[in-house]
Amino acid sequence: MQLPLAPSEPTVKVSIPLRSKIPYDYDNLEWIMDLPFDTTISSLFLMLSTSVPESHFSPYHISRYNVSQPLNNESKIPIPQQIHNLTVVSGPSSFSSHLINISHPFISFLHTPLSSNPVVATLIPNPTCSDTILLCFDNDLTLTFHRTVRMPDNGDDQIHDLPASCGAFRLWNATEWAERLPAGMQEGVLMPMWRREAMWIAFSADGERSYKLRVMVGGVNAVSGGVVTDGENEQGKQDQQDYVVVPGQPWIDGIAVEPGVVRQFVAMPLGSGYTVEGQVTGKEKKGGFQIEIIPSYPHASPGTVWVVGTDGERKELELEKTPEEQGCKEGDVVYWQTPLTFREANLRDFLTEEEAESEAEVGVLKLEAEYDPRSFEPSSRIRRRARHYFCDIEPEEDDTEMEAEQAMELEEDSFLVGNYSPPFRATSEEPSECPAQSGLSNAPPVGFSPNMTPVSPVYEAPEEFQQVIHDRRQYRQGPVKAQPAAALSAKPAKPANIKALGLAAGGKLHQVINPDPHPPYIWDNARKCTVNIHILSPENFEEVTGIVAPGCPITMEEYVRAGIPVYEMAEEVVGGVGTGEVLGQVKSVGSMDKVMLNRDDAAQGLADEDTAGPRRCRRCEERLCDSVVRPCNHQFCWECITKEKGEEEVLRRCLQEGCRVVPIRVARFAAPMNVPGKEMKEVNVPVVKLTLNGGKPMAVAV
Ligand SMILES: [Zn+2]
Ligand SMILES: [Zn+2]
């Protein structure tokens, strides 16, 4: 699917007077901001709380003279309940005409307006670490792609705990670079990765839904090994779960090779024969990730349905069943009462009916503000305690008794203020046609304001928003190792030879793919969508975008030396999904290397580093070559090059060894990796034990 570019919405100039904290100072400021009409009052208050100057009070309520009641960040607007008559028919269902097909489950029928909304995938900035999150479905389901260390791949007996995040991958919208990309890569997301670099994907969703995600690597399902052909008919076992459920699955680190064990996702070039796609399908064409997302219906009920029998008795019907399954016949009338729902107040709630019809003519929305009634209390200490309810300031120890008493009184007063809930705005609007949609928030993504472009690759969120957004990498956090991105001013000609990387299998990790706890009818299959994640090598990525990809990942030795922990999840292997029938046969990068090295050691030659097999570094014999000398194409490992006191020494040595052309520079082409059998045997780092709490990992012990 194509990711949308920056949206343009109708905006309005909002003006709010701010009151000075100095008593009798009437030199009041005005807070002015251009905002979309959809801006919720809670996000307006969030902006106010971070941008009102220290010298002025932040409003407690805002209202519009003669038009609206006071609203604040907790105001909710009720959507009235309604009763509709639905007629059972044998023909097709029609939601707008209230006709339901006799074999249409109620839950699916009642969510019809919602099901016609496509899932929208957007990239939003992660202000806490200047990298990017892939965000799906408004502000709810997020996928974060984490860089990590490649765990040792010494054979089948060694299974490791989960490595930390070494920073998230930045992601770019492929649509922005479509004209510079080959066909088939022009939609979705671009992600630069080093050859032999490992990664994992974190999932999170805090909203009103669950999500079903099929993670595919080059068209091969990472859980079941099933193959998705272009016709989208999956040649896998239909009776086995081949997806993960979020919330419930916090992350996925690799392909499921046996219950409770995955092999790390490791990037390798297509055409090398290493990828999972190549080993399972015999072809290496797609590469990257394809992620299919199916949201559930909202967990909140779409209301109640019942019939009235000939005896006049009301009989409740079950939502997950069809009319036919519950004894209804063609022509029967079923009653549907919509649930009592609320929506968040937004700027439109300050408009009159006429204004709401022609938003463009509103001009400036002049709002009134109310403040904490104790704002002008002369004793600052008492005032501070009086505001205790609002801002959680602890009472001071040295208060005199009298002051404490006064403070108590004031505290009670302010408690009343705190509990005061404003009356809802009287409305004569037609009730909403589709109550199922009422739970949808129109709030712009956090950190987004109309003047910012959410998909810009160099976007940094303004400082004032950074403190309010929690770090999604809360656990499994490690050092960020990335170079700042530098964009070229002009785009060069369309690059040739852009090839995607695919995903191969690395070392084994303990990871359970959790079973789906939900009944099958909750999934809204009509809203299924797929996002493609195209992986490019750093060179290819720079050729396309003019942006320098983040630096090479760290080695396992550096990871151990830095004492970065690994993570052990408390999880139930029994009942875990992913039998490994197909994926258990996939050879790891290490075992492929072993075969390739034995074959190539006989005939050592110089070749393209992209598709040729691995090469032992001829200096140390410990590591594989990951760097190449230009233009002679002699290969070494980076460690040897840096040990040689810099590139110049290597270039000199290269010349001594009889290079006919003068070496110019050294280029890295892969993440560091040891020769098979020379990998670290014991990974001695702290182990953090995690447990899953409501879909979120929590640390229990170190
Ligand atoms: Zn070496
Ligand atoms: Zn050379």
PDB file of N, CA and C and ligand atoms in Angstrom, residues 606 618 629-636 650-651 653-655 657-661 663, ligand 2:
ATOM      1  N   LEU A 606      39.089 -12.753  -6.870  1.00  0.00           N
ATOM      2  CA  LEU A 606      38.460 -11.481  -6.549  1.00  0.00           C
ATOM      3  C   LEU A 606      37.125 -11.419  -7.264  1.00  0.00           C
ATOM      4  N   ARG A 618      42.501 -12.394   5.117  1.00  0.00           N
ATOM      5  CA  ARG A 618      43.778 -13.084   4.960  1.00  0.00           C
ATOM      6  C   ARG A 618      44.802 -12.646   6.001  1.00  0.00           C
ATOM      7  N   VAL A 629      39.199  -2.715  -0.485  1.00  0.00           N
ATOM      8  CA  VAL A 629      40.096  -1.638  -0.896  1.00  0.00           C
ATOM      9  C   VAL A 629      39.776  -1.299  -2.349  1.00  0.00           C
ATOM     10  N   ARG A 630      39.550  -0.032  -2.615  1.00  0.00           N
ATOM     11  CA  ARG A 630      39.270   0.404  -3.985  1.00  0.00           C
ATOM     12  C   ARG A 630      40.518   1.028  -4.570  1.00  0.00           C
ATOM     13  N   PRO A 631      40.811   0.877  -5.870  1.00  0.00           N
ATOM     14  CA  PRO A 631      39.995   0.129  -6.833  1.00  0.00           C
ATOM     15  C   PRO A 631      40.438  -1.319  -7.022  1.00  0.00           C
ATOM     16  N   CYS A 632      41.401  -1.832  -6.216  1.00  0.00           N
ATOM     17  CA  CYS A 632      41.915  -3.173  -6.497  1.00  0.00           C
ATOM     18  C   CYS A 632      40.981  -4.275  -6.009  1.00  0.00           C
ATOM     19  N   ASN A 633      40.031  -3.952  -5.108  1.00  0.00           N
ATOM     20  CA  ASN A 633      39.064  -4.919  -4.577  1.00  0.00           C
ATOM     21  C   ASN A 633      39.668  -5.979  -3.666  1.00  0.00           C
ATOM     22  N   HIS A 634      40.866  -5.714  -3.106  1.00  0.00           N
ATOM     23  CA  HIS A 634      41.373  -6.601  -2.059  1.00  0.00           C
ATOM     24  C   HIS A 634      40.505  -6.424  -0.827  1.00  0.00           C
ATOM     25  N   GLN A 635      40.188  -7.562  -0.160  1.00  0.00           N
ATOM     26  CA  GLN A 635      39.275  -7.480   0.983  1.00  0.00           C
ATOM     27  C   GLN A 635      39.995  -7.827   2.290  1.00  0.00           C
ATOM     28  N   PHE A 636      39.609  -7.126   3.352  1.00  0.00           N
ATOM     29  CA  PHE A 636      40.116  -7.384   4.705  1.00  0.00           C
ATOM     30  C   PHE A 636      38.961  -7.230   5.675  1.00  0.00           C
ATOM     31  N   VAL A 650      47.126   0.037   5.521  1.00  0.00           N
ATOM     32  CA  VAL A 650      46.556  -1.054   4.731  1.00  0.00           C
ATOM     33  C   VAL A 650      46.804  -0.812   3.254  1.00  0.00           C
ATOM     34  N   LEU A 651      46.610   0.433   2.858  1.00  0.00           N
ATOM     35  CA  LEU A 651      46.791   0.755   1.451  1.00  0.00           C
ATOM     36  C   LEU A 651      48.246   0.507   1.042  1.00  0.00           C
ATOM     37  N   ARG A 653      50.305  -1.648   2.485  1.00  0.00           N
ATOM     38  CA  ARG A 653      50.504  -3.090   2.474  1.00  0.00           C
ATOM     39  C   ARG A 653      49.943  -3.701   1.185  1.00  0.00           C
ATOM     40  N   CYS A 654      48.776  -3.208   0.806  1.00  0.00           N
ATOM     41  CA  CYS A 654      48.112  -3.691  -0.399  1.00  0.00           C
ATOM     42  C   CYS A 654      49.037  -3.494  -1.599  1.00  0.00           C
ATOM     43  N   LEU A 655      49.677  -2.327  -1.629  1.00  0.00           N
ATOM     44  CA  LEU A 655      50.579  -1.986  -2.717  1.00  0.00           C
ATOM     45  C   LEU A 655      51.783  -2.932  -2.706  1.00  0.00           C
ATOM     46  N   GLU A 657      51.843  -5.908  -1.638  1.00  0.00           N
ATOM     47  CA  GLU A 657      51.464  -7.260  -2.047  1.00  0.00           C
ATOM     48  C   GLU A 657      51.289  -7.368  -3.554  1.00  0.00           C
ATOM     49  N   GLY A 658      51.597  -6.310  -4.246  1.00  0.00           N
ATOM     50  CA  GLY A 658      51.645  -6.395  -5.695  1.00  0.00           C
ATOM     51  C   GLY A 658      50.429  -5.877  -6.421  1.00  0.00           C
ATOM     52  N   CYS A 659      49.686  -4.952  -5.774  1.00  0.00           N
ATOM     53  CA  CYS A 659      48.559  -4.365  -6.490  1.00  0.00           C
ATOM     54  C   CYS A 659      49.085  -3.549  -7.661  1.00  0.00           C
ATOM     55  N   ARG A 660      48.475  -3.729  -8.810  1.00  0.00           N
ATOM     56  CA  ARG A 660      48.954  -3.019 -10.001  1.00  0.00           C
ATOM     57  C   ARG A 660      48.467  -1.577 -10.002  1.00  0.00           C
ATOM     58  N   VAL A 661      47.285  -1.361  -9.401  1.00  0.00           N
ATOM     59  CA  VAL A 661      46.736   0.001  -9.380  1.00  0.00           C
ATOM     60  C   VAL A 661      46.947   0.600  -7.994  1.00  0.00           C
ATOM     61  N   PRO A 663      45.957   1.960  -4.622  1.00  0.00           N
ATOM     62  CA  PRO A 663      44.727   1.943  -3.817  1.00  0.00           C
ATOM     63  C   PRO A 663      44.323   3.359  -3.417  1.00  0.00           C
TER      64      PRO A 663
HETATM   65 ZN    ZN B   2      44.988  -4.308  -3.301  1.00  0.00          ZN
END
